[in-house]
Short mmCIF file of C-alpha atoms and ligand atoms in Angstrom, two decimals:
data_model
loop_
_atom_site.label_atom_id
_atom_site.label_comp_id
_atom_site.label_asym_id
_atom_site.label_seq_id
_atom_site.Cartn_x
_atom_site.Cartn_y
_atom_site.Cartn_z
CA UNK A 4 -24.67 43.41 18.49
CA UNK A 5 -25.92 40.22 16.39
CA UNK A 6 -23.82 37.12 15.40
CA UNK A 7 -20.62 37.43 14.21
CA UNK A 8 -18.49 36.24 11.74
CA UNK A 9 -16.31 34.05 13.88
CA UNK A 10 -13.14 32.41 13.07
CA UNK A 11 -12.28 30.83 15.86
CA UNK A 12 -9.77 28.52 16.15
CA UNK A 13 -11.55 26.49 18.95
CA UNK A 14 -14.09 26.26 20.50
CA UNK A 15 -15.34 27.49 17.56
CA UNK A 16 -18.31 28.35 15.51
CA UNK A 17 -21.15 25.80 15.88
CA UNK A 18 -24.51 26.23 13.22
CA UNK A 19 -26.65 28.66 14.12
CA UNK A 20 -29.73 26.27 13.00
CA UNK A 21 -28.35 23.69 15.80
CA UNK A 22 -27.92 26.20 18.05
CA UNK A 23 -31.53 27.96 17.68
CA UNK A 24 -33.38 24.13 18.00
CA UNK A 25 -31.21 23.82 21.40
CA UNK A 26 -32.75 27.55 22.61
CA UNK A 27 -36.05 26.23 21.64
CA UNK A 28 -36.44 22.87 23.42
CA UNK A 29 -33.77 23.99 26.19
CA UNK A 30 -36.45 24.29 28.80
CA UNK A 31 -38.85 21.47 27.90
CA UNK A 32 -37.04 18.90 25.98
CA UNK A 33 -39.07 15.92 24.02
CA UNK A 34 -42.26 16.26 26.85
CA UNK A 35 -40.01 15.40 29.64
CA UNK A 36 -40.84 18.67 31.64
CA UNK A 37 -36.79 19.33 31.90
CA UNK A 38 -34.27 19.94 29.79
CA UNK A 39 -31.57 17.36 28.10
CA UNK A 40 -29.07 18.10 31.05
CA UNK A 41 -31.55 17.57 33.71
CA UNK A 42 -32.60 13.88 32.63
CA UNK A 43 -30.72 10.76 33.56
CA UNK A 44 -27.96 9.35 30.96
CA UNK A 45 -29.90 6.15 31.61
CA UNK A 46 -33.31 7.20 30.54
CA UNK A 47 -35.15 5.80 27.58
CA UNK A 48 -35.05 9.58 26.33
CA UNK A 49 -31.39 10.41 26.63
CA UNK A 50 -30.38 6.67 25.56
CA UNK A 51 -32.16 7.15 22.33
CA UNK A 52 -29.97 10.40 21.61
CA UNK A 53 -26.75 8.75 21.93
CA UNK A 54 -27.89 5.45 20.10
CA UNK A 55 -29.26 8.07 17.17
CA UNK A 56 -25.76 10.47 17.85
CA UNK A 57 -23.95 7.15 16.84
CA UNK A 58 -25.68 6.13 13.78
CA UNK A 59 -25.86 9.59 12.13
CA UNK A 60 -22.04 9.51 12.46
CA UNK A 61 -21.61 6.11 11.37
CA UNK A 62 -23.92 7.03 8.41
CA UNK A 63 -21.70 10.20 8.02
CA UNK A 64 -18.34 8.81 7.69
CA UNK A 65 -19.58 4.88 6.26
CA UNK A 66 -18.14 3.74 9.26
CA UNK A 67 -18.60 -0.49 9.12
CA UNK A 68 -19.16 -2.87 12.11
CA UNK A 69 -15.51 -3.34 12.25
CA UNK A 70 -15.28 -0.27 14.15
CA UNK A 71 -16.51 0.99 17.75
CA UNK A 72 -17.34 4.39 18.16
CA UNK A 73 -17.19 5.90 21.52
CA UNK A 74 -17.78 9.50 23.13
CA UNK A 75 -15.24 10.10 26.03
CA UNK A 76 -14.88 12.88 27.80
CA UNK A 77 -11.10 15.00 28.71
CA UNK A 78 -11.01 16.38 25.08
CA UNK A 79 -8.32 15.22 22.28
CA UNK A 80 -5.48 15.77 24.87
CA UNK A 81 -6.62 13.42 27.29
CA UNK A 82 -6.53 10.57 24.05
CA UNK A 83 -2.74 11.53 23.85
CA UNK A 84 -2.34 9.01 27.22
CA UNK A 85 -5.23 6.73 26.36
CA UNK A 86 -3.69 6.14 23.21
CA UNK A 87 -0.61 4.39 24.25
CA UNK A 88 -2.51 2.77 27.84
CA UNK A 89 -4.94 1.43 25.20
CA UNK A 90 -2.83 0.13 22.55
CA UNK A 91 0.83 -0.42 24.12
CA UNK A 92 2.10 -2.86 27.04
CA UNK A 93 4.55 -0.77 28.95
CA UNK A 94 8.08 -0.76 27.62
CA UNK A 95 6.81 -1.82 23.85
CA UNK A 96 7.42 0.67 20.99
CA UNK A 97 4.89 2.82 18.70
CA UNK A 98 6.58 5.50 15.98
CA UNK A 99 5.09 9.34 15.76
CA UNK A 100 5.25 11.46 13.07
CA UNK A 101 5.52 15.10 13.86
CA UNK A 102 4.39 17.87 11.62
CA UNK A 103 3.68 20.75 14.55
CA UNK A 104 2.22 21.58 17.59
CA UNK A 105 -0.19 19.39 17.86
CA UNK A 106 1.72 16.24 16.92
CA UNK A 107 4.47 17.21 18.91
CA UNK A 108 2.28 17.43 21.79
CA UNK A 109 1.20 13.97 21.42
CA UNK A 110 4.70 13.21 21.28
CA UNK A 111 5.82 14.42 24.44
CA UNK A 112 2.61 12.74 26.31
CA UNK A 113 2.64 9.16 24.75
CA UNK A 114 6.51 9.01 25.51
CA UNK A 115 5.51 8.64 29.31
CA UNK A 116 3.93 5.37 28.31
CA UNK A 117 5.71 4.47 25.42
CA UNK A 118 9.01 3.83 23.98
CA UNK A 119 7.70 6.58 21.13
CA UNK A 120 10.08 6.86 18.28
CA UNK A 121 10.46 9.58 15.97
CA UNK A 122 9.72 8.70 12.21
CA UNK A 123 10.38 12.27 11.22
CA UNK A 124 9.99 15.90 12.74
CA UNK A 125 9.16 18.41 10.41
CA UNK A 126 10.56 21.28 13.02
CA UNK A 127 13.79 22.12 10.89
CA UNK A 128 11.43 23.75 7.56
CA UNK A 129 9.23 25.22 10.61
CA UNK A 130 6.64 22.54 10.10
CA UNK A 131 5.77 24.30 6.50
CA UNK A 132 5.52 21.60 4.82
CA UNK A 133 5.00 17.46 5.46
CA UNK A 134 8.52 15.55 5.79
CA UNK A 135 8.71 13.18 2.57
CA UNK A 136 7.64 9.66 3.39
CA UNK A 137 11.49 8.65 1.56
CA UNK A 138 13.27 9.79 4.63
CA UNK A 139 10.72 8.27 7.35
CA UNK A 140 12.45 5.95 9.73
CA UNK A 141 9.64 3.93 10.62
CA UNK A 142 10.19 0.88 13.42
CA UNK A 143 6.86 -0.32 13.39
CA UNK A 144 5.81 -0.20 16.89
CA UNK A 145 2.31 -0.81 18.17
CA UNK A 146 1.03 1.77 16.48
CA UNK A 147 1.90 4.72 14.00
CA UNK A 148 0.61 8.05 15.41
CA UNK A 149 0.17 11.72 13.44
CA UNK A 150 -1.94 14.71 13.05
CA UNK A 151 -3.83 15.00 9.31
CA UNK A 152 -4.69 18.60 10.13
CA UNK A 153 -2.01 20.86 12.33
CA UNK A 154 -4.28 23.17 13.52
CA UNK A 155 -2.08 25.72 14.58
CA UNK A 156 0.50 25.88 11.65
CA UNK A 157 -2.65 25.32 8.84
CA UNK A 158 -0.76 22.03 7.32
CA UNK A 159 -2.73 19.27 6.63
CA UNK A 160 -2.15 15.78 4.84
CA UNK A 161 -3.49 15.46 1.27
CA UNK A 162 -3.30 11.73 1.63
CA UNK A 163 -3.46 9.15 4.25
CA UNK A 164 -0.04 7.58 4.77
CA UNK A 165 0.13 4.03 4.21
CA UNK A 166 2.38 2.93 7.55
CA UNK A 167 3.71 -0.76 9.01
CA UNK A 168 1.94 -0.30 12.31
CA UNK A 169 -1.58 0.27 12.88
CA UNK A 170 -2.45 3.98 12.12
CA UNK A 171 -3.87 6.30 15.01
CA UNK A 172 -4.86 9.81 13.54
CA UNK A 173 -5.88 13.02 15.91
CA UNK A 174 -8.58 14.49 13.60
CA UNK A 175 -9.58 16.88 16.08
CA UNK A 176 -9.67 19.99 14.00
CA UNK A 177 -10.63 17.68 10.17
CA UNK A 178 -12.82 15.15 11.09
CA UNK A 179 -15.93 15.69 8.83
CA UNK A 180 -14.74 18.61 7.08
CA UNK A 181 -14.62 15.70 3.94
CA UNK A 182 -15.56 11.97 3.28
CA UNK A 183 -12.37 9.44 4.48
CA UNK A 184 -11.61 6.04 4.06
CA UNK A 185 -11.79 4.79 7.77
CA UNK A 186 -10.81 1.57 7.08
CA UNK A 187 -7.16 2.78 6.21
CA UNK A 188 -6.97 3.91 9.97
CA UNK A 189 -6.64 1.70 13.34
CA UNK A 190 -7.82 4.65 15.37
CA UNK A 191 -9.15 8.12 14.89
CA UNK A 192 -10.18 10.27 17.52
CA UNK A 193 -11.03 13.92 17.79
CA UNK A 194 -11.92 16.79 20.50
CA UNK A 195 -15.61 18.25 19.38
CA UNK A 196 -14.89 21.88 19.87
CA UNK A 197 -13.36 22.55 16.74
CA UNK A 198 -15.55 20.79 14.04
CA UNK A 199 -17.95 18.27 15.94
CA UNK A 200 -19.69 20.39 18.74
CA UNK A 201 -19.43 21.89 21.73
CA UNK A 202 -16.21 21.05 24.15
CA UNK A 203 -16.07 18.49 26.61
CA UNK A 204 -16.84 15.87 24.02
CA UNK A 205 -14.22 13.65 22.38
CA UNK A 206 -15.06 11.01 19.37
CA UNK A 207 -12.87 7.78 19.36
CA UNK A 208 -13.69 5.78 16.39
CA UNK A 209 -11.38 1.91 16.97
CA UNK A 210 -10.95 -0.68 14.91
CA UNK A 211 -12.47 -3.48 17.27
CA UNK A 212 -9.00 -5.62 16.87
CA UNK A 213 -7.38 -3.15 18.55
CA UNK A 214 -9.45 -3.25 21.19
CA UNK A 215 -8.54 -5.91 24.66
CA UNK A 216 -5.09 -4.52 24.48
CA UNK A 217 -5.09 -2.05 27.14
CA UNK A 218 -2.66 -2.58 29.63
CA UNK A 219 -3.75 -3.35 33.32
CA UNK A 220 -2.90 -0.03 34.82
CA UNK A 221 -5.24 1.53 32.45
CA UNK A 222 -7.32 4.01 34.53
CA UNK A 223 -11.09 3.01 33.68
CA UNK A 224 -12.00 6.04 32.52
CA UNK A 225 -9.61 5.86 29.49
CA UNK A 226 -10.21 2.37 28.66
CA UNK A 227 -11.89 1.86 25.31
CA UNK A 228 -13.07 -1.68 25.89
CA UNK A 229 -14.73 -0.47 29.05
CA UNK A 230 -16.15 2.55 26.87
CA UNK A 231 -17.52 -0.10 24.35
CA UNK A 232 -19.03 -2.46 26.76
CA UNK A 233 -20.76 0.11 28.57
CA UNK A 234 -22.07 2.30 25.25
CA UNK A 235 -19.92 5.08 26.32
CA UNK A 236 -21.62 5.33 29.86
CA UNK A 237 -19.46 3.65 32.29
CA UNK A 238 -19.69 6.59 33.85
CA UNK A 239 -22.14 10.00 33.66
CA UNK A 240 -21.63 11.21 29.85
CA UNK A 241 -21.04 14.79 28.98
CA UNK A 242 -24.64 14.65 27.91
CA UNK A 243 -25.39 18.03 26.44
CA UNK A 244 -22.19 18.03 24.53
CA UNK A 245 -23.84 14.47 22.97
CA UNK A 246 -27.31 16.17 22.52
CA UNK A 247 -25.96 19.34 20.89
CA UNK A 248 -23.46 17.10 18.51
CA UNK A 249 -26.36 14.71 17.65
CA UNK A 250 -28.34 17.97 16.24
CA UNK A 251 -25.06 19.19 14.23
CA UNK A 252 -24.53 15.50 12.82
CA UNK A 253 -28.55 15.90 11.89
CA UNK A 254 -27.51 19.40 10.35
CA UNK A 255 -24.51 17.64 8.09
CA UNK A 256 -26.67 15.18 6.68
CA UNK A 257 -29.55 17.67 5.80
CA UNK A 258 -27.10 19.56 3.66
CA UNK A 259 -26.43 16.55 1.86
CA UNK A 260 -23.80 14.66 4.16
CA UNK A 261 -19.68 15.17 3.33
CA UNK A 262 -19.45 15.49 0.19
CA UNK A 263 -21.32 17.86 -0.21
CA UNK A 264 -20.07 20.03 3.04
CA UNK A 265 -16.69 19.07 1.39
CA UNK A 266 -17.60 21.00 -1.93
CA UNK A 267 -18.66 23.78 0.32
CA UNK A 268 -15.17 23.44 2.54
CA UNK A 269 -12.86 23.39 -0.80
CA UNK A 270 -14.96 26.56 -2.03
CA UNK A 271 -14.49 28.56 1.23
CA UNK A 272 -10.40 27.12 1.13
CA UNK A 273 -9.94 28.15 -2.51
CA UNK A 274 -11.44 31.89 -2.46
CA UNK A 275 -9.30 32.66 0.82
CA UNK A 276 -6.21 31.27 -0.54
CA UNK A 277 -6.76 32.56 -3.75
CA UNK A 278 -7.01 36.24 -2.38
CA UNK A 279 -3.90 35.39 0.04
CA UNK A 280 -1.96 34.20 -3.49
CA UNK A 281 -2.92 36.91 -5.85
CA UNK A 282 -1.91 39.66 -3.29
CA UNK A 283 1.50 40.78 -2.43
CA UNK A 284 0.36 42.08 0.50
CA UNK A 285 -0.52 38.77 2.13
CA UNK A 286 1.13 35.71 2.71
CA UNK A 287 0.79 31.77 3.74
CA UNK A 288 3.82 29.98 4.04
CA UNK A 289 2.51 26.71 4.29
CA UNK A 290 3.40 24.01 0.87
CA UNK A 291 0.83 24.77 -1.23
CA UNK A 292 0.58 20.80 -1.56
CA UNK A 293 -0.34 20.45 2.17
CA UNK A 294 -2.37 23.59 2.85
CA UNK A 295 -5.22 23.14 5.31
CA UNK A 296 -9.09 23.40 4.47
CA UNK A 297 -10.14 24.17 8.11
CA UNK A 298 -7.36 26.51 9.59
CA UNK A 299 -5.73 29.48 7.44
CA UNK A 300 -2.66 31.19 8.99
CA UNK A 301 -1.54 34.35 7.20
CA UNK A 302 0.56 37.15 7.47
CA UNK A 303 0.74 40.50 6.53
CA UNK A 304 3.51 42.33 4.43
CA UNK A 305 4.13 44.72 7.39
CA UNK A 306 3.40 43.44 11.04
CA UNK A 307 3.10 46.93 12.45
CA UNK A 308 -0.42 46.62 10.58
CA UNK A 309 -1.61 43.41 12.47
CA UNK A 310 -3.41 45.35 15.48
CA UNK A 311 -5.05 47.58 13.19
CA UNK A 312 -5.90 44.79 10.59
CA UNK A 313 -7.39 43.23 14.20
CA UNK A 314 -8.93 45.94 15.11
CA UNK A 315 -10.76 47.03 11.79
CA UNK A 316 -11.66 43.60 11.15
CA UNK A 317 -13.48 43.48 14.68
CA UNK A 318 -15.58 46.72 13.54
CA UNK A 319 -17.04 44.59 11.04
CA UNK A 320 -17.92 42.01 13.09
CA UNK A 321 -14.67 39.24 12.04
CA UNK A 322 -14.24 37.82 14.68
CA UNK A 323 -11.20 36.27 16.47
CA UNK A 324 -8.59 36.30 13.70
CA UNK A 325 -5.53 36.78 15.51
CA UNK A 326 -2.91 33.86 14.66
CA UNK A 327 -1.63 31.40 17.33
CA UNK A 328 0.68 33.19 19.57
CA UNK A 329 3.43 30.31 18.39
CA UNK A 330 3.05 31.40 15.12
CA UNK A 331 2.03 35.38 15.07
CA UNK A 332 -0.04 36.87 12.05
CA UNK A 333 -3.10 36.16 11.40
CA UNK A 334 -5.55 32.84 11.08
CA UNK A 335 -8.84 32.48 9.89
CA UNK A 336 -10.45 29.04 10.92
CA UNK A 337 -13.24 28.23 8.45
CA UNK A 338 -14.82 25.26 9.94
CA UNK A 339 -17.96 23.48 9.06
CA UNK A 340 -20.11 26.40 10.77
CA UNK A 341 -18.91 29.09 9.21
CA UNK A 342 -20.18 29.62 6.09
CA UNK A 343 -19.31 31.10 2.51
CA UNK A 344 -20.98 34.52 3.44
CA UNK A 345 -18.38 34.89 5.83
CA UNK A 346 -15.81 33.38 4.36
CA UNK A 347 -16.73 36.21 1.68
CA UNK A 348 -17.17 38.74 4.13
CA UNK A 349 -13.65 38.32 5.37
CA UNK A 350 -12.06 38.42 1.40
CA UNK A 351 -14.15 41.44 0.97
CA UNK A 352 -12.67 43.33 3.70
CA UNK A 353 -8.93 41.87 3.25
CA UNK A 354 -9.14 43.08 -0.26
CA UNK A 355 -10.18 46.64 0.94
CA UNK A 356 -7.32 46.81 3.82
CA UNK A 357 -4.88 45.90 1.03
CA UNK A 358 -6.41 49.26 -0.99
CA UNK A 359 -5.93 51.33 1.47
CA UNK A 360 -2.39 49.99 3.60
CA UNK A 361 -0.94 48.00 0.70
C1 PLP B 27 -7.55 21.59 19.75
C2 PLP B 27 -6.57 20.42 19.33
C3 PLP B 27 -5.99 19.06 20.52
C4 PLP B 27 -6.28 19.56 22.01
O1 PLP B 27 -7.86 19.54 21.96
P1 PLP B 27 -8.27 19.49 23.34
O2 PLP B 27 -9.44 19.00 23.52
O3 PLP B 27 -7.92 21.25 24.14
O4 PLP B 27 -7.58 18.58 24.51
C5 PLP B 27 -5.13 18.19 19.80
N1 PLP B 27 -5.23 17.74 18.89
C6 PLP B 27 -5.52 18.86 17.61
C7 PLP B 27 -5.30 18.62 16.49
C8 PLP B 27 -6.36 20.16 17.95
O5 PLP B 27 -6.78 21.05 17.18
#
């Protein structure tokens, strides 16, 4: 069995050239006589890997020196706690916008550490649209938290919201899918395993004027100042994940950067949504102005056909299309590493399936 078309929501597909290069240099890396996993994180060779990964990310996202770039462990969920611990004193308030399962989880965790104020909650609409900013009730606390792309519901903000407090964004499933204006954000964080690299790593991009506000009880491994002051090496970092992520950044730069990636992603998304919208057999329930480029949930006209759809898809090498357990139906995650050819193969199959069963 060769490599399949992988539509997994996370850990997700990685670019094949990146995996091939990692394979080629796995046993003996950069003349070290050992793999990258087996050398000190303080060695010259590894330090240059970490430095270059940060530099490449800064180039890709055009991150100014007003921002620190941190490589953290613990995934995005750990940042749900790190955000309040780093930005708010005990008893201080923060705004949370709830637009789906992940922003809801961030709120639940954040509420353990701050006076969390819900600005708006899209659950009445089953999280199928973004609550209009006219009805938001901002209080303007230490920060405003939101999730620009809800991975489970497939809901993505078309614009960056204007907020009273510094904007904190969980970009786990959208960072690097297109260019963004980093200067609009106070903090951006993302678990790597969706659109960036392997699991075990989280990126945190934080405006420097927001450093130095961590409460005294903030654990050292969650403390952003501590990470910044130690070059993200306060303790042993996830070296292999940083190395591989650096290879993904290099792959993106070779491709032409985020403008080029964004054009490809837009074509992939419009091909798939186009097929869904033209058919009366497939359905995507999300408000058209807020559809995700990365995660495309859809249902079949008859859910009794779900199992057959998945079985036949798998027999054609179209993997991991089952929807999240909380939503049902199907979900195709079409992150950067999912090629246009994979999306085309999916669309061909969906078209044929509809002709046979629709
Ligand atoms: C996957 C995901 C998370 C959780 O990431 P972990 O690395 O598993 O903690 C949080 N937020 C979003 C938007 C996600 O897609």
